[in-house]
PDB file of C-alpha atoms in Angstrom:
ATOM      1  CA  MET A   1    -156.367 -59.169  73.694  1.00  0.00           C
ATOM      2  CA  VAL A   2    -154.673 -58.675  76.971  1.00  0.00           C
ATOM      3  CA  LYS A   3    -151.513 -60.513  76.044  1.00  0.00           C
ATOM      4  CA  GLY A   4    -151.211 -58.244  72.892  1.00  0.00           C
ATOM      5  CA  LEU A   5    -151.608 -55.115  75.152  1.00  0.00           C
ATOM      6  CA  TYR A   6    -148.893 -56.497  77.516  1.00  0.00           C
ATOM      7  CA  THR A   7    -146.557 -57.515  74.688  1.00  0.00           C
ATOM      8  CA  ALA A   8    -146.726 -53.989  73.154  1.00  0.00           C
ATOM      9  CA  TYR A   9    -146.349 -52.388  76.587  1.00  0.00           C
ATOM     10  CA  THR A  10    -142.978 -54.349  77.202  1.00  0.00           C
ATOM     11  CA  GLY A  11    -141.850 -52.939  73.870  1.00  0.00           C
ATOM     12  CA  LEU A  12    -142.691 -49.313  75.052  1.00  0.00           C
ATOM     13  CA  VAL A  13    -140.729 -49.810  78.428  1.00  0.00           C
ATOM     14  CA  ASN A  14    -137.924 -51.363  76.515  1.00  0.00           C
ATOM     15  CA  GLN A  15    -137.584 -48.416  74.061  1.00  0.00           C
ATOM     16  CA  GLN A  16    -137.960 -45.934  76.912  1.00  0.00           C
ATOM     17  CA  ASN A  17    -135.049 -47.529  78.680  1.00  0.00           C
ATOM     18  CA  ARG A  18    -133.002 -47.323  75.570  1.00  0.00           C
ATOM     19  CA  LEU A  19    -133.819 -43.762  75.080  1.00  0.00           C
ATOM     20  CA  ASP A  20    -132.786 -42.905  78.628  1.00  0.00           C
ATOM     21  CA  VAL A  21    -129.260 -44.517  77.992  1.00  0.00           C
ATOM     22  CA  VAL A  22    -128.924 -42.665  74.598  1.00  0.00           C
ATOM     23  CA  SER A  23    -129.876 -39.396  76.185  1.00  0.00           C
ATOM     24  CA  ASN A  24    -127.363 -39.851  78.906  1.00  0.00           C
ATOM     25  CA  ASN A  25    -124.624 -40.484  76.355  1.00  0.00           C
ATOM     26  CA  LEU A  26    -125.569 -37.340  74.401  1.00  0.00           C
ATOM     27  CA  ALA A  27    -125.681 -35.356  77.652  1.00  0.00           C
ATOM     28  CA  ASN A  28    -122.022 -36.475  78.388  1.00  0.00           C
ATOM     29  CA  ALA A  29    -120.728 -36.065  74.765  1.00  0.00           C
ATOM     30  CA  ALA A  30    -118.425 -33.284  76.000  1.00  0.00           C
ATOM     31  CA  THR A  31    -117.465 -34.869  79.422  1.00  0.00           C
ATOM     32  CA  THR A  32    -113.712 -35.689  79.603  1.00  0.00           C
ATOM     33  CA  ALA A  33    -113.067 -39.277  79.036  1.00  0.00           C
ATOM     34  CA  TYR A  34    -116.577 -40.411  79.348  1.00  0.00           C
ATOM     35  CA  LYS A  35    -117.376 -43.917  78.255  1.00  0.00           C
ATOM     36  CA  LYS A  36    -120.697 -44.479  76.456  1.00  0.00           C
ATOM     37  CA  GLU A  37    -123.298 -46.965  77.698  1.00  0.00           C
ATOM     38  CA  GLY A  38    -125.532 -49.373  75.736  1.00  0.00           C
ATOM     39  CA  LEU A  39    -128.353 -51.832  76.267  1.00  0.00           C
ATOM     40  CA  THR A  40    -129.056 -55.138  74.821  1.00  0.00           C
ATOM     41  CA  SER A  41    -132.620 -56.524  74.452  1.00  0.00           C
ATOM     42  CA  GLN A  42    -133.966 -60.117  74.876  1.00  0.00           C
ATOM     43  CA  SER A  43    -137.326 -61.775  74.957  1.00  0.00           C
ATOM     44  CA  PHE A  44    -138.997 -63.171  77.962  1.00  0.00           C
ATOM     45  CA  ASP A  45    -139.007 -66.936  78.216  1.00  0.00           C
ATOM     46  CA  GLU A  46    -141.569 -68.437  76.005  1.00  0.00           C
ATOM     47  CA  VAL A  47    -144.470 -70.327  77.569  1.00  0.00           C
ATOM     48  CA  MET A  48    -146.754 -73.096  76.266  1.00  0.00           C
ATOM     49  CA  ALA A  49    -150.485 -72.477  75.800  1.00  0.00           C
ATOM     50  CA  TYR A  50    -153.092 -75.127  76.265  1.00  0.00           C
ATOM     51  CA  LYS A  51    -156.945 -75.234  76.090  1.00  0.00           C
ATOM     52  CA  VAL A  52    -158.142 -76.352  79.570  1.00  0.00           C
ATOM     53  CA  LYS A  53    -161.724 -77.389  80.227  1.00  0.00           C
ATOM     54  CA  ASP A  54    -162.823 -76.094  76.831  1.00  0.00           C
ATOM     55  CA  ALA A  55    -166.058 -77.654  75.729  1.00  0.00           C
ATOM     56  CA  SER A  56    -164.917 -77.552  72.106  1.00  0.00           C
ATOM     57  CA  VAL A  57    -162.151 -80.090  72.791  1.00  0.00           C
ATOM     58  CA  GLY A  58    -163.941 -82.234  75.350  1.00  0.00           C
ATOM     59  CA  THR A  59    -161.963 -83.351  78.363  1.00  0.00           C
ATOM     60  CA  VAL A  60    -158.648 -83.378  76.644  1.00  0.00           C
ATOM     61  CA  ASN A  61    -156.254 -80.475  77.149  1.00  0.00           C
ATOM     62  CA  GLN A  62    -155.369 -79.290  73.603  1.00  0.00           C
ATOM     63  CA  TYR A  63    -151.878 -77.884  73.000  1.00  0.00           C
ATOM     64  CA  ILE A  64    -152.210 -74.412  71.105  1.00  0.00           C
ATOM     65  CA  GLY A  65    -148.419 -73.436  70.807  1.00  0.00           C
ATOM     66  CA  ASP A  66    -145.804 -71.305  72.411  1.00  0.00           C
ATOM     67  CA  LEU A  67    -146.503 -67.751  73.414  1.00  0.00           C
ATOM     68  CA  ASN A  68    -143.886 -65.029  73.644  1.00  0.00           C
ATOM     69  CA  LEU A  69    -144.510 -62.545  76.475  1.00  0.00           C
ATOM     70  CA  GLY A  70    -142.651 -59.623  74.955  1.00  0.00           C
ATOM     71  CA  VAL A  71    -139.191 -57.978  75.183  1.00  0.00           C
ATOM     72  CA  LYS A  72    -137.064 -56.906  78.175  1.00  0.00           C
ATOM     73  CA  ILE A  73    -133.659 -55.328  78.764  1.00  0.00           C
ATOM     74  CA  GLY A  74    -130.934 -58.033  78.458  1.00  0.00           C
ATOM     75  CA  GLU A  75    -127.999 -56.299  80.084  1.00  0.00           C
ATOM     76  CA  SER A  76    -126.275 -52.924  80.168  1.00  0.00           C
ATOM     77  CA  TYR A  77    -122.714 -52.642  79.081  1.00  0.00           C
ATOM     78  CA  ARG A  78    -120.031 -49.820  78.783  1.00  0.00           C
ATOM     79  CA  ASP A  79    -117.775 -49.193  75.707  1.00  0.00           C
ATOM     80  CA  TYR A  80    -114.256 -48.592  77.192  1.00  0.00           C
ATOM     81  CA  SER A  81    -112.741 -47.726  73.852  1.00  0.00           C
ATOM     82  CA  GLN A  82    -110.456 -44.824  73.858  1.00  0.00           C
ATOM     83  CA  GLY A  83    -111.570 -41.247  72.928  1.00  0.00           C
ATOM     84  CA  SER A  84    -109.711 -38.803  70.840  1.00  0.00           C
ATOM     85  CA  PHE A  85    -107.183 -36.460  72.375  1.00  0.00           C
ATOM     86  CA  ARG A  86    -107.551 -32.654  72.693  1.00  0.00           C
ATOM     87  CA  GLU A  87    -104.433 -30.595  73.292  1.00  0.00           C
ATOM     88  CA  THR A  88    -104.747 -28.026  76.101  1.00  0.00           C
ATOM     89  CA  GLY A  89    -101.087 -27.087  76.892  1.00  0.00           C
ATOM     90  CA  GLU A  90    -101.817 -27.167  80.514  1.00  0.00           C
ATOM     91  CA  ASN A  91     -99.286 -28.780  82.813  1.00  0.00           C
ATOM     92  CA  PHE A  92    -101.712 -30.837  84.844  1.00  0.00           C
ATOM     93  CA  ASP A  93    -104.019 -31.953  82.046  1.00  0.00           C
ATOM     94  CA  ILE A  94    -103.054 -35.603  81.485  1.00  0.00           C
ATOM     95  CA  ALA A  95    -104.433 -38.146  78.891  1.00  0.00           C
ATOM     96  CA  LEU A  96    -103.933 -41.784  79.070  1.00  0.00           C
ATOM     97  CA  SER A  97    -103.349 -43.686  75.818  1.00  0.00           C
ATOM     98  CA  GLY A  98    -104.052 -47.394  75.827  1.00  0.00           C
ATOM     99  CA  ASP A  99    -105.552 -49.318  78.613  1.00  0.00           C
ATOM    100  CA  GLY A 100    -105.542 -48.350  82.433  1.00  0.00           C
ATOM    101  CA  PHE A 101    -106.922 -45.857  84.891  1.00  0.00           C
ATOM    102  CA  PHE A 102    -105.659 -43.169  87.122  1.00  0.00           C
ATOM    103  CA  SER A 103    -105.974 -44.020  90.712  1.00  0.00           C
ATOM    104  CA  ILE A 104    -107.796 -41.577  92.961  1.00  0.00           C
ATOM    105  CA  SER A 105    -108.075 -41.375  96.737  1.00  0.00           C
ATOM    106  CA  PHE A 106    -111.823 -40.588  96.952  1.00  0.00           C
ATOM    107  CA  THR A 107    -113.435 -39.479 100.273  1.00  0.00           C
ATOM    108  CA  ASN A 108    -117.198 -39.576 100.530  1.00  0.00           C
ATOM    109  CA  LYS A 109    -119.524 -37.408 102.539  1.00  0.00           C
ATOM    110  CA  ALA A 110    -119.213 -39.610 105.551  1.00  0.00           C
ATOM    111  CA  GLY A 111    -115.465 -39.144 105.549  1.00  0.00           C
ATOM    112  CA  GLU A 112    -114.626 -42.683 104.325  1.00  0.00           C
ATOM    113  CA  THR A 113    -111.783 -42.909 102.059  1.00  0.00           C
ATOM    114  CA  SER A 114    -111.451 -45.529  99.208  1.00  0.00           C
ATOM    115  CA  THR A 115    -109.505 -45.874  96.017  1.00  0.00           C
ATOM    116  CA  MET A 116    -111.467 -45.064  92.813  1.00  0.00           C
ATOM    117  CA  TYR A 117    -110.296 -45.097  89.167  1.00  0.00           C
ATOM    118  CA  THR A 118    -110.860 -42.651  86.301  1.00  0.00           C
ATOM    119  CA  ARG A 119    -109.655 -41.833  82.820  1.00  0.00           C
ATOM    120  CA  ASP A 120    -110.443 -38.117  83.367  1.00  0.00           C
ATOM    121  CA  GLY A 121    -107.015 -36.404  83.700  1.00  0.00           C
ATOM    122  CA  ASN A 122    -108.371 -32.919  84.228  1.00  0.00           C
ATOM    123  CA  PHE A 123    -106.063 -32.363  87.332  1.00  0.00           C
ATOM    124  CA  SER A 124    -104.889 -29.268  89.251  1.00  0.00           C
ATOM    125  CA  MET A 125    -102.406 -28.534  92.070  1.00  0.00           C
ATOM    126  CA  THR A 126    -103.511 -27.195  95.419  1.00  0.00           C
ATOM    127  CA  LYS A 127    -101.763 -24.443  97.210  1.00  0.00           C
ATOM    128  CA  ASP A 128     -99.987 -27.170  99.347  1.00  0.00           C
ATOM    129  CA  GLY A 129     -98.790 -28.842  96.104  1.00  0.00           C
ATOM    130  CA  TYR A 130    -101.085 -31.846  96.049  1.00  0.00           C
ATOM    131  CA  LEU A 131    -102.290 -33.130  92.566  1.00  0.00           C
ATOM    132  CA  VAL A 132    -105.956 -33.309  92.703  1.00  0.00           C
ATOM    133  CA  THR A 133    -109.107 -34.009  90.504  1.00  0.00           C
ATOM    134  CA  LYS A 134    -111.561 -31.272  89.711  1.00  0.00           C
ATOM    135  CA  ASP A 135    -113.587 -32.476  92.716  1.00  0.00           C
ATOM    136  CA  GLY A 136    -110.657 -32.123  95.060  1.00  0.00           C
ATOM    137  CA  ASP A 137    -109.752 -35.733  95.470  1.00  0.00           C
ATOM    138  CA  PHE A 138    -106.091 -36.654  95.626  1.00  0.00           C
ATOM    139  CA  VAL A 139    -104.428 -38.295  92.686  1.00  0.00           C
ATOM    140  CA  LEU A 140    -102.259 -41.312  93.829  1.00  0.00           C
ATOM    141  CA  GLY A 141     -98.794 -42.103  92.968  1.00  0.00           C
ATOM    142  CA  GLU A 142     -96.587 -44.980  93.861  1.00  0.00           C
ATOM    143  CA  GLY A 143     -95.982 -43.353  97.287  1.00  0.00           C
ATOM    144  CA  GLY A 144     -99.504 -42.283  97.996  1.00  0.00           C
ATOM    145  CA  PRO A 145    -101.057 -38.807  97.248  1.00  0.00           C
ATOM    146  CA  ILE A 146     -98.904 -36.944  94.931  1.00  0.00           C
ATOM    147  CA  GLN A 147     -97.296 -33.742  96.384  1.00  0.00           C
ATOM    148  CA  LEU A 148     -95.274 -31.466  94.104  1.00  0.00           C
ATOM    149  CA  PRO A 149     -92.973 -28.590  95.119  1.00  0.00           C
ATOM    150  CA  THR A 150     -94.822 -25.316  94.709  1.00  0.00           C
ATOM    151  CA  ASP A 151     -91.833 -23.415  93.739  1.00  0.00           C
ATOM    152  CA  ALA A 152     -90.740 -25.647  90.942  1.00  0.00           C
ATOM    153  CA  ALA A 153     -90.090 -23.820  87.604  1.00  0.00           C
ATOM    154  CA  LYS A 154     -90.945 -26.875  85.402  1.00  0.00           C
ATOM    155  CA  ILE A 155     -93.024 -30.023  86.156  1.00  0.00           C
ATOM    156  CA  ALA A 156     -92.846 -32.759  83.503  1.00  0.00           C
ATOM    157  CA  ILE A 157     -94.509 -36.169  83.238  1.00  0.00           C
ATOM    158  CA  ASP A 158     -92.961 -38.855  81.179  1.00  0.00           C
ATOM    159  CA  ARG A 159     -94.748 -41.371  79.015  1.00  0.00           C
ATOM    160  CA  ASP A 160     -94.467 -43.890  81.796  1.00  0.00           C
ATOM    161  CA  GLY A 161     -96.068 -41.585  84.217  1.00  0.00           C
ATOM    162  CA  THR A 162     -92.887 -40.462  86.002  1.00  0.00           C
ATOM    163  CA  ILE A 163     -93.168 -37.020  87.477  1.00  0.00           C
ATOM    164  CA  THR A 164     -90.121 -34.699  87.711  1.00  0.00           C
ATOM    165  CA  ALA A 165     -89.790 -31.146  89.107  1.00  0.00           C
ATOM    166  CA  ASP A 166     -86.849 -29.197  87.749  1.00  0.00           C
ATOM    167  CA  GLY A 167     -85.301 -32.515  86.544  1.00  0.00           C
ATOM    168  CA  VAL A 168     -85.674 -34.296  90.044  1.00  0.00           C
ATOM    169  CA  GLN A 169     -87.999 -37.302  90.182  1.00  0.00           C
ATOM    170  CA  ILE A 170     -90.860 -36.631  92.636  1.00  0.00           C
ATOM    171  CA  ASP A 171     -93.164 -39.679  92.214  1.00  0.00           C
ATOM    172  CA  LYS A 172     -94.808 -41.723  89.495  1.00  0.00           C
ATOM    173  CA  LEU A 173     -98.534 -41.899  88.629  1.00  0.00           C
ATOM    174  CA  ALA A 174    -100.247 -44.981  89.871  1.00  0.00           C
ATOM    175  CA  ILE A 175    -101.868 -46.400  86.638  1.00  0.00           C
ATOM    176  CA  THR A 176    -104.050 -49.548  87.273  1.00  0.00           C
ATOM    177  CA  ASP A 177    -105.527 -51.821  84.657  1.00  0.00           C
ATOM    178  CA  PHE A 178    -107.895 -54.800  85.071  1.00  0.00           C
ATOM    179  CA  GLU A 179    -108.208 -58.128  83.661  1.00  0.00           C
ATOM    180  CA  ASP A 180    -111.984 -57.897  83.174  1.00  0.00           C
ATOM    181  CA  TYR A 181    -113.738 -54.406  82.998  1.00  0.00           C
ATOM    182  CA  ASN A 182    -117.101 -56.120  83.877  1.00  0.00           C
ATOM    183  CA  TYR A 183    -115.924 -56.053  87.451  1.00  0.00           C
ATOM    184  CA  LEU A 184    -115.803 -52.129  87.404  1.00  0.00           C
ATOM    185  CA  GLU A 185    -118.855 -50.217  88.630  1.00  0.00           C
ATOM    186  CA  GLN A 186    -119.438 -46.584  87.706  1.00  0.00           C
ATOM    187  CA  TYR A 187    -119.514 -44.283  90.751  1.00  0.00           C
ATOM    188  CA  GLY A 188    -120.680 -40.690  90.514  1.00  0.00           C
ATOM    189  CA  GLU A 189    -120.032 -38.728  87.371  1.00  0.00           C
ATOM    190  CA  ASN A 190    -116.787 -40.119  86.025  1.00  0.00           C
ATOM    191  CA  LEU A 191    -115.325 -42.599  88.569  1.00  0.00           C
ATOM    192  CA  TYR A 192    -115.122 -46.207  88.681  1.00  0.00           C
ATOM    193  CA  ARG A 193    -115.040 -48.545  91.677  1.00  0.00           C
ATOM    194  CA  ALA A 194    -113.421 -51.977  91.556  1.00  0.00           C
ATOM    195  CA  LEU A 195    -115.621 -54.858  92.891  1.00  0.00           C
ATOM    196  CA  ASP A 196    -114.081 -57.260  95.375  1.00  0.00           C
ATOM    197  CA  THR A 197    -113.688 -59.898  92.656  1.00  0.00           C
ATOM    198  CA  ALA A 198    -111.806 -57.485  90.267  1.00  0.00           C
ATOM    199  CA  THR A 199    -108.235 -58.611  89.303  1.00  0.00           C
ATOM    200  CA  THR A 200    -105.646 -55.950  88.455  1.00  0.00           C
ATOM    201  CA  LYS A 201    -102.777 -56.224  85.974  1.00  0.00           C
ATOM    202  CA  ASP A 202     -99.975 -54.231  84.790  1.00  0.00           C
ATOM    203  CA  ALA A 203    -101.060 -51.283  82.635  1.00  0.00           C
ATOM    204  CA  ALA A 204     -99.655 -50.714  79.299  1.00  0.00           C
ATOM    205  CA  GLY A 205    -101.053 -47.250  78.750  1.00  0.00           C
ATOM    206  CA  GLN A 206     -98.695 -44.125  78.075  1.00  0.00           C
ATOM    207  CA  VAL A 207     -99.277 -40.748  79.605  1.00  0.00           C
ATOM    208  CA  TYR A 208     -99.442 -37.461  77.593  1.00  0.00           C
ATOM    209  CA  GLN A 209     -99.012 -34.298  79.423  1.00  0.00           C
ATOM    210  CA  GLY A 210    -100.973 -31.224  78.133  1.00  0.00           C
ATOM    211  CA  TYR A 211    -103.678 -33.266  76.613  1.00  0.00           C
ATOM    212  CA  LEU A 212    -107.209 -34.535  77.649  1.00  0.00           C
ATOM    213  CA  GLU A 213    -109.088 -37.551  76.499  1.00  0.00           C
ATOM    214  CA  GLN A 214    -112.535 -36.762  75.001  1.00  0.00           C
ATOM    215  CA  SER A 215    -115.710 -38.735  75.278  1.00  0.00           C
ATOM    216  CA  ASN A 216    -116.033 -41.689  73.049  1.00  0.00           C
ATOM    217  CA  VAL A 217    -119.596 -40.802  72.227  1.00  0.00           C
ATOM    218  CA  ASN A 218    -120.350 -40.400  68.507  1.00  0.00           C
ATOM    219  CA  VAL A 219    -123.073 -37.802  68.500  1.00  0.00           C
ATOM    220  CA  VAL A 220    -124.233 -38.451  64.951  1.00  0.00           C
ATOM    221  CA  SER A 221    -124.521 -42.258  65.812  1.00  0.00           C
ATOM    222  CA  GLU A 222    -126.474 -41.562  68.937  1.00  0.00           C
ATOM    223  CA  MET A 223    -128.830 -39.221  67.207  1.00  0.00           C
ATOM    224  CA  VAL A 224    -129.530 -41.892  64.529  1.00  0.00           C
ATOM    225  CA  GLU A 225    -130.191 -44.366  67.432  1.00  0.00           C
ATOM    226  CA  MET A 226    -132.476 -41.914  69.058  1.00  0.00           C
ATOM    227  CA  ILE A 227    -134.589 -41.703  65.753  1.00  0.00           C
ATOM    228  CA  THR A 228    -134.655 -45.456  65.426  1.00  0.00           C
ATOM    229  CA  ILE A 229    -135.846 -45.736  69.129  1.00  0.00           C
ATOM    230  CA  SER A 230    -138.584 -43.133  68.463  1.00  0.00           C
ATOM    231  CA  ARG A 231    -139.892 -45.043  65.449  1.00  0.00           C
ATOM    232  CA  ALA A 232    -139.946 -48.366  67.402  1.00  0.00           C
ATOM    233  CA  PHE A 233    -141.823 -46.657  70.310  1.00  0.00           C
ATOM    234  CA  GLU A 234    -144.374 -45.277  67.831  1.00  0.00           C
ATOM    235  CA  ALA A 235    -144.920 -48.812  66.335  1.00  0.00           C
ATOM    236  CA  ASN A 236    -145.452 -50.408  69.715  1.00  0.00           C
ATOM    237  CA  GLN A 237    -147.798 -47.528  70.651  1.00  0.00           C
ATOM    238  CA  LYS A 238    -149.885 -48.203  67.499  1.00  0.00           C
ATOM    239  CA  ALA A 239    -149.890 -51.935  68.339  1.00  0.00           C
ATOM    240  CA  MET A 240    -151.157 -51.220  71.808  1.00  0.00           C
ATOM    241  CA  ASN A 241    -153.799 -48.918  70.453  1.00  0.00           C
ATOM    242  CA  ALA A 242    -154.944 -51.568  67.828  1.00  0.00           C
ATOM    243  CA  ALA A 243    -155.228 -54.293  70.558  1.00  0.00           C
ATOM    244  CA  ASP A 244    -157.067 -51.840  72.810  1.00  0.00           C
ATOM    245  CA  ASP A 245    -159.594 -51.100  70.037  1.00  0.00           C
ATOM    246  CA  THR A 246    -159.893 -54.826  69.266  1.00  0.00           C
ATOM    247  CA  CYS A 247    -160.665 -55.615  72.940  1.00  0.00           C
ATOM    248  CA  LEU A 248    -163.278 -52.837  73.187  1.00  0.00           C
ATOM    249  CA  LEU A 249    -165.046 -54.084  70.066  1.00  0.00           C
ATOM    250  CA  TYR A 250    -164.981 -57.692  71.384  1.00  0.00           C
ATOM    251  CA  THR A 251    -166.408 -56.519  74.714  1.00  0.00           C
ATOM    252  CA  SER A 252    -169.073 -54.470  72.935  1.00  0.00           C
ATOM    253  CA  ASP A 253    -170.234 -57.431  70.803  1.00  0.00           C
ATOM    254  CA  ALA A 254    -170.287 -59.759  73.883  1.00  0.00           C
ATOM    255  CA  ALA A 255    -172.425 -57.235  75.766  1.00  0.00           C
ATOM    256  CA  ASP A 256    -174.905 -56.930  72.778  1.00  0.00           C
ATOM    257  CA  ASP A 257    -175.240 -60.823  72.849  1.00  0.00           C
ATOM    258  CA  LEU A 258    -176.066 -60.797  76.466  1.00  0.00           C
ATOM    259  CA  ILE A 259    -178.868 -58.179  76.106  1.00  0.00           C
ATOM    260  CA  GLY A 260    -180.150 -59.840  72.916  1.00  0.00           C
ATOM    261  CA  VAL A 261    -179.381 -56.931  70.544  1.00  0.00           C
TER     262      VAL A 261
END
């Protein structure tokens, strides 16, 4: 009885975790360049069951079979596939086609600076001419933080990330790619941090000025997934209630036998 309750409980927890991920994906469906998350499920290790010191089988331990202890989250993963482009016409809105990330000089609340990576190209220029993210962090070029002339009439960004002001080359966007995205860790809303074991490689992506990459979340698919999770949650809930009722009935019958009813 208790094993049935526990197994159904693991199913409830698993579906709750899946729902949290789907809800987060839906909440970020309009977030620029957001990459959706997913979860895999796997069963707990099976255990062997024996009858031990059971008078019905004498002194021999009788093998009953294997028991499965329910389901658990296997691993989380992120889908890095490219989202669609939306044209904005803004000079400092930049979309990246193909693989790679923009390099960002990120400063935390403690004043510590490190390099982060993002696909969100919703940039702007400060009064001092620095190209920054919407959170105010510097966008990096090959020469460090990119600083543009504030009096330039036209700023253009080529497909390879070369930035020119009135026809004069200023810098080139530092676009970084990685051998294995499993060594990237999400940080904050839309940044990624490379682990120490991450290996970089040349980025093959192309830059599109005046565009933004949209989230790769398919709202319809996520809604269908949410309905599926809801049905699975209800099924586990019913299984738990059935196991609980059976346990109560067994306990009641045992109590009647003790008092001779």
